[in-house]
Protein backbone atom coordinates (compact mmCIF):
# COMPACT_ATOMS: atom_id res chain seq x y z
CA UNK A 1 0.00 0.00 0.00
CA UNK A 2 1.29 3.44 -0.93
CA UNK A 3 0.59 6.44 1.27
CA UNK A 4 1.16 10.04 0.33
CA UNK A 5 3.47 11.51 2.94
CA UNK A 6 1.89 14.93 2.61
CA UNK A 7 -1.37 13.46 3.97
CA UNK A 8 0.25 11.89 7.00
CA UNK A 9 1.94 13.13 10.14
CA UNK A 10 5.61 14.16 9.86
CA UNK A 11 8.10 11.36 10.21
CA UNK A 12 10.44 11.37 13.21
CA UNK A 13 13.37 11.14 10.80
CA UNK A 14 12.79 14.77 9.80
CA UNK A 15 14.30 15.78 13.10
CA UNK A 16 17.64 14.28 12.08
CA UNK A 17 18.69 17.62 10.57
CA UNK A 18 17.90 19.54 13.76
CA UNK A 19 21.47 19.48 15.17
CA UNK A 20 22.82 20.82 11.88
CA UNK A 21 20.19 23.56 11.83
CA UNK A 22 21.07 24.58 15.39
CA UNK A 23 24.76 24.84 14.46
CA UNK A 24 23.84 26.75 11.30
CA UNK A 25 21.66 29.13 13.32
CA UNK A 26 24.50 29.91 15.72
CA UNK A 27 27.02 30.31 12.88
CA UNK A 28 24.74 32.71 11.00
CA UNK A 29 24.22 34.81 14.12
CA UNK A 30 28.00 35.04 14.63
CA UNK A 31 28.61 35.83 10.95
CA UNK A 32 25.95 38.55 11.02
CA UNK A 33 27.66 40.24 13.98
CA UNK A 34 31.04 39.86 12.26
CA UNK A 35 29.63 41.41 9.08
CA UNK A 36 28.38 44.40 11.08
CA UNK A 37 31.88 44.64 12.56
CA UNK A 38 33.27 44.67 9.02
CA UNK A 39 30.97 47.61 8.25
CA UNK A 40 32.32 49.52 11.26
CA UNK A 41 35.93 48.78 10.36
CA UNK A 42 35.21 49.75 6.75
CA UNK A 43 33.73 53.06 7.91
CA UNK A 44 36.88 53.83 9.90
CA UNK A 45 39.08 53.04 6.89
CA UNK A 46 36.79 55.10 4.65
CA UNK A 47 37.22 58.19 6.81
CA UNK A 48 40.97 57.60 6.89
CA UNK A 49 41.12 57.06 3.12
CA UNK A 50 39.21 60.30 2.51
CA UNK A 51 41.65 62.15 4.75
CA UNK A 52 44.62 60.67 2.86
CA UNK A 53 43.06 61.46 -0.51
CA UNK A 54 42.30 65.04 0.49
CA UNK A 55 45.77 65.67 1.94
CA UNK A 56 48.27 63.55 -0.01
CA UNK A 57 48.07 64.25 -3.72
CA UNK A 58 50.71 61.64 -4.53
CA UNK A 59 48.34 58.88 -3.34
CA UNK A 60 45.25 60.03 -5.24
CA UNK A 61 45.71 57.21 -7.78
CA UNK A 62 45.01 54.68 -5.03
CA UNK A 63 41.28 53.80 -5.05
CA UNK A 64 41.21 53.41 -1.27
CA UNK A 65 37.92 55.27 -0.89
CA UNK A 66 36.19 53.10 -3.49
CA UNK A 67 37.50 49.89 -1.91
CA UNK A 68 36.36 51.01 1.56
CA UNK A 69 32.88 51.82 0.21
CA UNK A 70 32.60 48.41 -1.48
CA UNK A 71 33.74 46.55 1.65
CA UNK A 72 31.21 48.49 3.75
CA UNK A 73 28.45 47.65 1.26
CA UNK A 74 29.40 43.98 1.17
CA UNK A 75 29.49 43.94 4.97
CA UNK A 76 25.96 45.37 5.12
CA UNK A 77 24.62 42.93 2.50
CA UNK A 78 26.33 40.01 4.24
CA UNK A 79 24.81 41.03 7.58
CA UNK A 80 21.29 41.07 6.08
CA UNK A 81 21.92 37.76 4.30
CA UNK A 82 23.22 36.16 7.51
CA UNK A 83 20.13 37.31 9.39
CA UNK A 84 18.06 35.69 6.62
CA UNK A 85 20.12 32.52 7.03
CA UNK A 86 19.66 32.72 10.80
CA UNK A 87 15.89 32.93 10.39
CA UNK A 88 15.89 30.16 7.79
CA UNK A 89 17.81 27.81 10.06
CA UNK A 90 15.79 28.77 13.15
CA UNK A 91 12.23 28.61 11.83
CA UNK A 92 10.17 25.39 11.75
CA UNK A 93 8.26 26.56 8.67
CA UNK A 94 9.75 24.63 5.74
CA UNK A 95 8.73 27.25 3.16
CA UNK A 96 10.27 30.09 5.17
CA UNK A 97 13.33 27.93 5.85
CA UNK A 98 13.98 27.33 2.17
CA UNK A 99 13.42 30.99 1.31
CA UNK A 100 15.75 32.20 4.05
CA UNK A 101 18.51 29.68 3.34
CA UNK A 102 18.39 30.14 -0.43
CA UNK A 103 18.53 33.93 0.01
CA UNK A 104 21.48 33.44 2.32
CA UNK A 105 23.22 31.23 -0.25
CA UNK A 106 22.81 33.66 -3.12
CA UNK A 107 23.77 36.90 -1.41
CA UNK A 108 26.53 35.53 0.79
CA UNK A 109 28.22 33.62 -2.03
CA UNK A 110 28.14 36.69 -4.29
CA UNK A 111 29.36 38.85 -1.41
CA UNK A 112 32.08 36.32 -0.60
CA UNK A 113 33.57 36.59 -4.09
CA UNK A 114 33.56 40.40 -4.08
CA UNK A 115 34.83 40.62 -0.51
CA UNK A 116 37.66 38.22 -1.29
CA UNK A 117 38.71 40.30 -4.30
CA UNK A 118 38.53 43.61 -2.41
CA UNK A 119 40.44 42.26 0.59
CA UNK A 120 43.25 40.92 -1.60
CA UNK A 121 43.22 44.16 -3.58
CA UNK A 122 43.55 46.22 -0.39
CA UNK A 123 46.27 43.93 0.96
CA UNK A 124 48.36 44.27 -2.22
CA UNK A 125 48.14 48.05 -2.12
CA UNK A 126 50.18 48.00 1.08
CA UNK A 127 53.19 46.37 -0.60
CA UNK A 128 56.47 48.03 -1.55
CA UNK A 129 56.16 47.20 -5.23
CA UNK A 130 52.72 48.78 -5.62
CA UNK A 131 53.71 51.90 -3.69
CA UNK A 132 56.81 52.31 -5.87
CA UNK A 133 54.70 51.91 -9.00
CA UNK A 134 52.27 54.60 -7.87
CA UNK A 135 54.45 57.11 -6.04
CA UNK A 136 58.12 56.77 -6.94
CA UNK A 137 58.17 58.36 -10.41
CA UNK A 138 55.95 61.23 -9.27
CA UNK A 139 58.05 61.71 -6.16
CA UNK A 140 61.21 62.48 -8.12
CA UNK A 141 59.70 65.05 -10.46
CA UNK A 142 61.34 68.47 -10.49
CA UNK A 143 59.62 71.81 -10.04
CA UNK A 144 57.78 73.81 -7.41
CA UNK A 145 54.53 71.84 -7.49
CA UNK A 146 56.19 68.41 -7.05
CA UNK A 147 58.23 69.96 -4.22
CA UNK A 148 55.06 71.03 -2.43
CA UNK A 149 53.58 67.53 -2.90
CA UNK A 150 56.68 65.97 -1.33
CA UNK A 151 56.54 68.38 1.60
CA UNK A 152 52.83 67.59 2.20
CA UNK A 153 53.62 63.88 2.05
CA UNK A 154 56.51 64.20 4.48
CA UNK A 155 54.47 66.31 6.90
CA UNK A 156 51.54 63.86 6.88
CA UNK A 157 53.62 60.72 7.47
CA UNK A 158 56.38 62.50 9.46
CA UNK A 159 59.08 61.11 7.18
CA UNK A 160 61.81 62.30 4.81
CA UNK A 161 62.82 61.15 1.34
CA UNK A 162 61.29 58.22 -0.47
CA UNK A 163 63.52 55.15 -0.29
CA UNK A 164 66.04 56.81 2.03
CA UNK A 165 65.67 59.95 4.19
CA UNK A 166 68.18 61.78 1.98
CA UNK A 167 67.32 60.86 -1.61
CA UNK A 168 65.13 63.92 -2.25
CA UNK A 169 67.55 66.51 -0.86
CA UNK A 170 69.73 66.43 -3.99
CA UNK A 171 69.93 69.29 -6.43
CA UNK A 172 66.77 69.52 -8.51
CA UNK A 173 64.57 68.21 -5.70
CA UNK A 174 65.84 70.20 -2.70
CA UNK A 175 63.13 68.94 -0.36
CA UNK A 176 63.71 70.21 3.18
CA UNK A 177 63.61 67.73 6.03
CA UNK A 178 63.39 69.37 9.47
CA UNK A 179 63.21 66.04 11.34
CA UNK A 180 66.07 64.29 13.10
CA UNK A 181 66.57 60.56 12.45
CA UNK A 182 63.50 60.35 10.20
CA UNK A 183 62.12 57.22 8.59
CA UNK A 184 61.93 57.05 4.81
CA UNK A 185 58.48 57.84 3.42
CA UNK A 186 58.25 54.45 1.75
CA UNK A 187 58.75 52.65 5.07
CA UNK A 188 56.47 55.11 6.85
CA UNK A 189 53.70 54.52 4.30
CA UNK A 190 54.09 50.75 4.61
CA UNK A 191 53.77 51.06 8.40
CA UNK A 192 50.68 53.24 7.93
CA UNK A 193 49.00 50.64 5.69
CA UNK A 194 49.98 47.80 8.00
CA UNK A 195 48.48 49.60 10.99
CA UNK A 196 45.27 50.90 9.43
CA UNK A 197 44.33 48.92 6.32
CA UNK A 198 45.90 45.50 6.84
CA UNK A 199 43.46 44.62 9.68
CA UNK A 200 40.52 45.38 7.38
CA UNK A 201 41.90 43.22 4.57
CA UNK A 202 42.70 40.30 6.90
CA UNK A 203 39.34 40.56 8.66
CA UNK A 204 37.64 40.57 5.26
CA UNK A 205 39.60 37.51 4.15
CA UNK A 206 38.79 35.57 7.33
CA UNK A 207 35.11 36.57 7.18
CA UNK A 208 34.96 35.61 3.51
CA UNK A 209 36.41 32.15 4.24
CA UNK A 210 33.94 31.66 7.12
CA UNK A 211 31.08 32.70 4.84
CA UNK A 212 32.20 30.20 2.24
CA UNK A 213 32.22 27.43 4.85
CA UNK A 214 28.74 28.51 5.96
CA UNK A 215 27.56 28.34 2.35
CA UNK A 216 28.94 24.80 2.03
CA UNK A 217 27.23 23.80 5.30
CA UNK A 218 23.94 25.31 4.12
CA UNK A 219 24.12 23.43 0.83
CA UNK A 220 24.72 20.17 2.71
CA UNK A 221 21.75 20.81 5.01
CA UNK A 222 19.46 21.64 2.08
CA UNK A 223 20.57 18.55 0.18
CA UNK A 224 20.02 16.39 3.25
CA UNK A 225 16.55 17.83 3.74
CA UNK A 226 15.71 17.34 0.05
CA UNK A 227 16.85 13.74 0.14
CA UNK A 228 14.82 13.18 3.29
CA UNK A 229 11.69 14.54 1.64
CA UNK A 230 12.34 12.52 -1.54
CA UNK A 231 12.86 9.31 0.43
CA UNK A 232 9.64 9.75 2.40
CA UNK A 233 7.46 11.37 -0.27
CA UNK A 234 5.80 8.00 -0.53
CA UNK A 235 6.37 4.76 1.33
CA UNK A 236 4.95 1.29 1.22
CA UNK A 237 3.90 -1.01 4.00
Tab-separated table of C-alpha atoms in Angstrom:
chain	number	residue	atom	x	y	z
A	1	UNK	CA	0.000	0.000	0.000
A	2	UNK	CA	1.290	3.441	-0.930
A	3	UNK	CA	0.592	6.436	1.272
A	4	UNK	CA	1.165	10.043	0.328
A	5	UNK	CA	3.471	11.506	2.944
A	6	UNK	CA	1.893	14.932	2.613
A	7	UNK	CA	-1.374	13.462	3.970
A	8	UNK	CA	0.247	11.893	7.001
A	9	UNK	CA	1.943	13.135	10.136
A	10	UNK	CA	5.606	14.165	9.858
A	11	UNK	CA	8.102	11.361	10.208
A	12	UNK	CA	10.436	11.373	13.214
A	13	UNK	CA	13.372	11.143	10.798
A	14	UNK	CA	12.792	14.767	9.796
A	15	UNK	CA	14.299	15.779	13.103
A	16	UNK	CA	17.640	14.284	12.084
A	17	UNK	CA	18.693	17.621	10.568
A	18	UNK	CA	17.902	19.539	13.762
A	19	UNK	CA	21.474	19.484	15.171
A	20	UNK	CA	22.817	20.820	11.877
A	21	UNK	CA	20.187	23.559	11.832
A	22	UNK	CA	21.069	24.577	15.388
A	23	UNK	CA	24.760	24.845	14.458
A	24	UNK	CA	23.835	26.752	11.296
A	25	UNK	CA	21.662	29.130	13.325
A	26	UNK	CA	24.502	29.908	15.721
A	27	UNK	CA	27.024	30.310	12.882
A	28	UNK	CA	24.743	32.707	11.003
A	29	UNK	CA	24.223	34.809	14.117
A	30	UNK	CA	27.997	35.041	14.633
A	31	UNK	CA	28.606	35.833	10.950
A	32	UNK	CA	25.946	38.553	11.021
A	33	UNK	CA	27.662	40.238	13.981
A	34	UNK	CA	31.037	39.856	12.259
A	35	UNK	CA	29.625	41.415	9.078
A	36	UNK	CA	28.382	44.402	11.077
A	37	UNK	CA	31.884	44.638	12.561
A	38	UNK	CA	33.266	44.673	9.020
A	39	UNK	CA	30.970	47.614	8.251
A	40	UNK	CA	32.315	49.517	11.258
A	41	UNK	CA	35.928	48.780	10.357
A	42	UNK	CA	35.207	49.747	6.755
A	43	UNK	CA	33.730	53.057	7.915
A	44	UNK	CA	36.875	53.829	9.904
A	45	UNK	CA	39.077	53.041	6.891
A	46	UNK	CA	36.786	55.096	4.655
A	47	UNK	CA	37.220	58.189	6.814
A	48	UNK	CA	40.966	57.602	6.890
A	49	UNK	CA	41.124	57.061	3.120
A	50	UNK	CA	39.205	60.296	2.509
A	51	UNK	CA	41.645	62.151	4.754
A	52	UNK	CA	44.617	60.673	2.865
A	53	UNK	CA	43.062	61.457	-0.506
A	54	UNK	CA	42.300	65.044	0.495
A	55	UNK	CA	45.769	65.673	1.935
A	56	UNK	CA	48.268	63.548	-0.005
A	57	UNK	CA	48.071	64.245	-3.718
A	58	UNK	CA	50.710	61.636	-4.533
A	59	UNK	CA	48.340	58.878	-3.337
A	60	UNK	CA	45.247	60.026	-5.240
A	61	UNK	CA	45.709	57.206	-7.780
A	62	UNK	CA	45.010	54.677	-5.034
A	63	UNK	CA	41.282	53.797	-5.049
A	64	UNK	CA	41.214	53.413	-1.268
A	65	UNK	CA	37.921	55.269	-0.891
A	66	UNK	CA	36.187	53.102	-3.486
A	67	UNK	CA	37.497	49.889	-1.912
A	68	UNK	CA	36.365	51.009	1.560
A	69	UNK	CA	32.881	51.818	0.208
A	70	UNK	CA	32.598	48.414	-1.475
A	71	UNK	CA	33.742	46.550	1.646
A	72	UNK	CA	31.212	48.486	3.752
A	73	UNK	CA	28.449	47.647	1.259
A	74	UNK	CA	29.400	43.977	1.165
A	75	UNK	CA	29.487	43.941	4.973
A	76	UNK	CA	25.957	45.372	5.122
A	77	UNK	CA	24.623	42.930	2.502
A	78	UNK	CA	26.331	40.014	4.242
A	79	UNK	CA	24.808	41.030	7.575
A	80	UNK	CA	21.292	41.073	6.078
A	81	UNK	CA	21.916	37.763	4.302
A	82	UNK	CA	23.219	36.162	7.509
A	83	UNK	CA	20.128	37.307	9.390
A	84	UNK	CA	18.061	35.689	6.624
A	85	UNK	CA	20.124	32.515	7.034
A	86	UNK	CA	19.662	32.720	10.800
A	87	UNK	CA	15.894	32.927	10.394
A	88	UNK	CA	15.885	30.160	7.791
A	89	UNK	CA	17.809	27.809	10.055
A	90	UNK	CA	15.788	28.766	13.152
A	91	UNK	CA	12.232	28.608	11.833
A	92	UNK	CA	10.173	25.395	11.752
A	93	UNK	CA	8.262	26.556	8.672
A	94	UNK	CA	9.749	24.631	5.741
A	95	UNK	CA	8.732	27.246	3.163
A	96	UNK	CA	10.270	30.094	5.167
A	97	UNK	CA	13.327	27.927	5.851
A	98	UNK	CA	13.980	27.331	2.167
A	99	UNK	CA	13.416	30.994	1.314
A	100	UNK	CA	15.753	32.196	4.050
A	101	UNK	CA	18.511	29.685	3.339
A	102	UNK	CA	18.390	30.140	-0.432
A	103	UNK	CA	18.531	33.925	0.009
A	104	UNK	CA	21.475	33.442	2.320
A	105	UNK	CA	23.218	31.228	-0.246
A	106	UNK	CA	22.811	33.657	-3.123
A	107	UNK	CA	23.775	36.900	-1.411
A	108	UNK	CA	26.532	35.527	0.790
A	109	UNK	CA	28.215	33.621	-2.035
A	110	UNK	CA	28.143	36.688	-4.292
A	111	UNK	CA	29.361	38.853	-1.408
A	112	UNK	CA	32.081	36.321	-0.599
A	113	UNK	CA	33.573	36.587	-4.093
A	114	UNK	CA	33.561	40.403	-4.082
A	115	UNK	CA	34.830	40.617	-0.505
A	116	UNK	CA	37.661	38.224	-1.291
A	117	UNK	CA	38.714	40.303	-4.304
A	118	UNK	CA	38.535	43.609	-2.410
A	119	UNK	CA	40.444	42.258	0.588
A	120	UNK	CA	43.250	40.918	-1.603
A	121	UNK	CA	43.216	44.165	-3.576
A	122	UNK	CA	43.550	46.220	-0.386
A	123	UNK	CA	46.273	43.935	0.959
A	124	UNK	CA	48.358	44.265	-2.218
A	125	UNK	CA	48.140	48.054	-2.119
A	126	UNK	CA	50.181	48.003	1.076
A	127	UNK	CA	53.188	46.374	-0.605
A	128	UNK	CA	56.473	48.034	-1.546
A	129	UNK	CA	56.157	47.200	-5.230
A	130	UNK	CA	52.722	48.778	-5.624
A	131	UNK	CA	53.713	51.899	-3.693
A	132	UNK	CA	56.808	52.306	-5.872
A	133	UNK	CA	54.703	51.911	-9.005
A	134	UNK	CA	52.269	54.597	-7.868
A	135	UNK	CA	54.445	57.112	-6.045
A	136	UNK	CA	58.121	56.773	-6.937
A	137	UNK	CA	58.171	58.362	-10.410
A	138	UNK	CA	55.951	61.232	-9.272
A	139	UNK	CA	58.051	61.713	-6.160
A	140	UNK	CA	61.211	62.484	-8.117
A	141	UNK	CA	59.698	65.054	-10.462
A	142	UNK	CA	61.341	68.470	-10.488
A	143	UNK	CA	59.622	71.810	-10.039
A	144	UNK	CA	57.782	73.810	-7.407
A	145	UNK	CA	54.527	71.843	-7.494
A	146	UNK	CA	56.192	68.406	-7.045
A	147	UNK	CA	58.231	69.955	-4.219
A	148	UNK	CA	55.058	71.027	-2.426
A	149	UNK	CA	53.581	67.535	-2.897
A	150	UNK	CA	56.676	65.973	-1.327
A	151	UNK	CA	56.538	68.382	1.604
A	152	UNK	CA	52.832	67.589	2.196
A	153	UNK	CA	53.619	63.881	2.049
A	154	UNK	CA	56.510	64.200	4.485
A	155	UNK	CA	54.467	66.311	6.901
A	156	UNK	CA	51.542	63.855	6.881
A	157	UNK	CA	53.622	60.724	7.472
A	158	UNK	CA	56.375	62.496	9.458
A	159	UNK	CA	59.083	61.111	7.185
A	160	UNK	CA	61.811	62.296	4.811
A	161	UNK	CA	62.816	61.155	1.340
A	162	UNK	CA	61.291	58.221	-0.471
A	163	UNK	CA	63.520	55.152	-0.288
A	164	UNK	CA	66.041	56.811	2.034
A	165	UNK	CA	65.667	59.945	4.189
A	166	UNK	CA	68.182	61.777	1.981
A	167	UNK	CA	67.316	60.858	-1.614
A	168	UNK	CA	65.128	63.923	-2.249
A	169	UNK	CA	67.546	66.509	-0.863
A	170	UNK	CA	69.732	66.426	-3.988
A	171	UNK	CA	69.934	69.292	-6.429
A	172	UNK	CA	66.774	69.516	-8.507
A	173	UNK	CA	64.565	68.207	-5.700
A	174	UNK	CA	65.841	70.203	-2.699
A	175	UNK	CA	63.132	68.939	-0.364
A	176	UNK	CA	63.706	70.215	3.179
A	177	UNK	CA	63.614	67.727	6.028
A	178	UNK	CA	63.385	69.366	9.468
A	179	UNK	CA	63.215	66.043	11.339
A	180	UNK	CA	66.075	64.289	13.100
A	181	UNK	CA	66.566	60.559	12.446
A	182	UNK	CA	63.501	60.349	10.196
A	183	UNK	CA	62.122	57.225	8.588
A	184	UNK	CA	61.927	57.048	4.807
A	185	UNK	CA	58.480	57.843	3.420
A	186	UNK	CA	58.251	54.446	1.748
A	187	UNK	CA	58.748	52.648	5.069
A	188	UNK	CA	56.472	55.106	6.851
A	189	UNK	CA	53.705	54.523	4.305
A	190	UNK	CA	54.094	50.752	4.613
A	191	UNK	CA	53.767	51.062	8.395
A	192	UNK	CA	50.675	53.238	7.926
A	193	UNK	CA	49.005	50.638	5.688
A	194	UNK	CA	49.978	47.801	7.997
A	195	UNK	CA	48.483	49.596	10.991
A	196	UNK	CA	45.275	50.901	9.427
A	197	UNK	CA	44.326	48.921	6.318
A	198	UNK	CA	45.902	45.499	6.844
A	199	UNK	CA	43.459	44.615	9.681
A	200	UNK	CA	40.520	45.376	7.385
A	201	UNK	CA	41.897	43.223	4.566
A	202	UNK	CA	42.704	40.303	6.897
A	203	UNK	CA	39.337	40.560	8.655
A	204	UNK	CA	37.636	40.572	5.259
A	205	UNK	CA	39.597	37.512	4.149
A	206	UNK	CA	38.791	35.571	7.330
A	207	UNK	CA	35.111	36.567	7.181
A	208	UNK	CA	34.962	35.607	3.507
A	209	UNK	CA	36.408	32.150	4.241
A	210	UNK	CA	33.937	31.660	7.119
A	211	UNK	CA	31.079	32.704	4.838
A	212	UNK	CA	32.201	30.197	2.237
A	213	UNK	CA	32.224	27.426	4.854
A	214	UNK	CA	28.744	28.511	5.960
A	215	UNK	CA	27.564	28.342	2.351
A	216	UNK	CA	28.939	24.799	2.031
A	217	UNK	CA	27.232	23.800	5.299
A	218	UNK	CA	23.936	25.311	4.122
A	219	UNK	CA	24.118	23.425	0.828
A	220	UNK	CA	24.715	20.168	2.711
A	221	UNK	CA	21.745	20.812	5.009
A	222	UNK	CA	19.460	21.644	2.081
A	223	UNK	CA	20.574	18.548	0.184
A	224	UNK	CA	20.025	16.386	3.251
A	225	UNK	CA	16.546	17.833	3.736
A	226	UNK	CA	15.708	17.341	0.050
A	227	UNK	CA	16.855	13.735	0.136
A	228	UNK	CA	14.820	13.183	3.285
A	229	UNK	CA	11.686	14.536	1.637
A	230	UNK	CA	12.341	12.519	-1.536
A	231	UNK	CA	12.857	9.309	0.429
A	232	UNK	CA	9.644	9.747	2.396
A	233	UNK	CA	7.458	11.369	-0.270
A	234	UNK	CA	5.799	7.997	-0.529
A	235	UNK	CA	6.375	4.765	1.333
A	236	UNK	CA	4.948	1.287	1.216
A	237	UNK	CA	3.903	-1.014	4.001
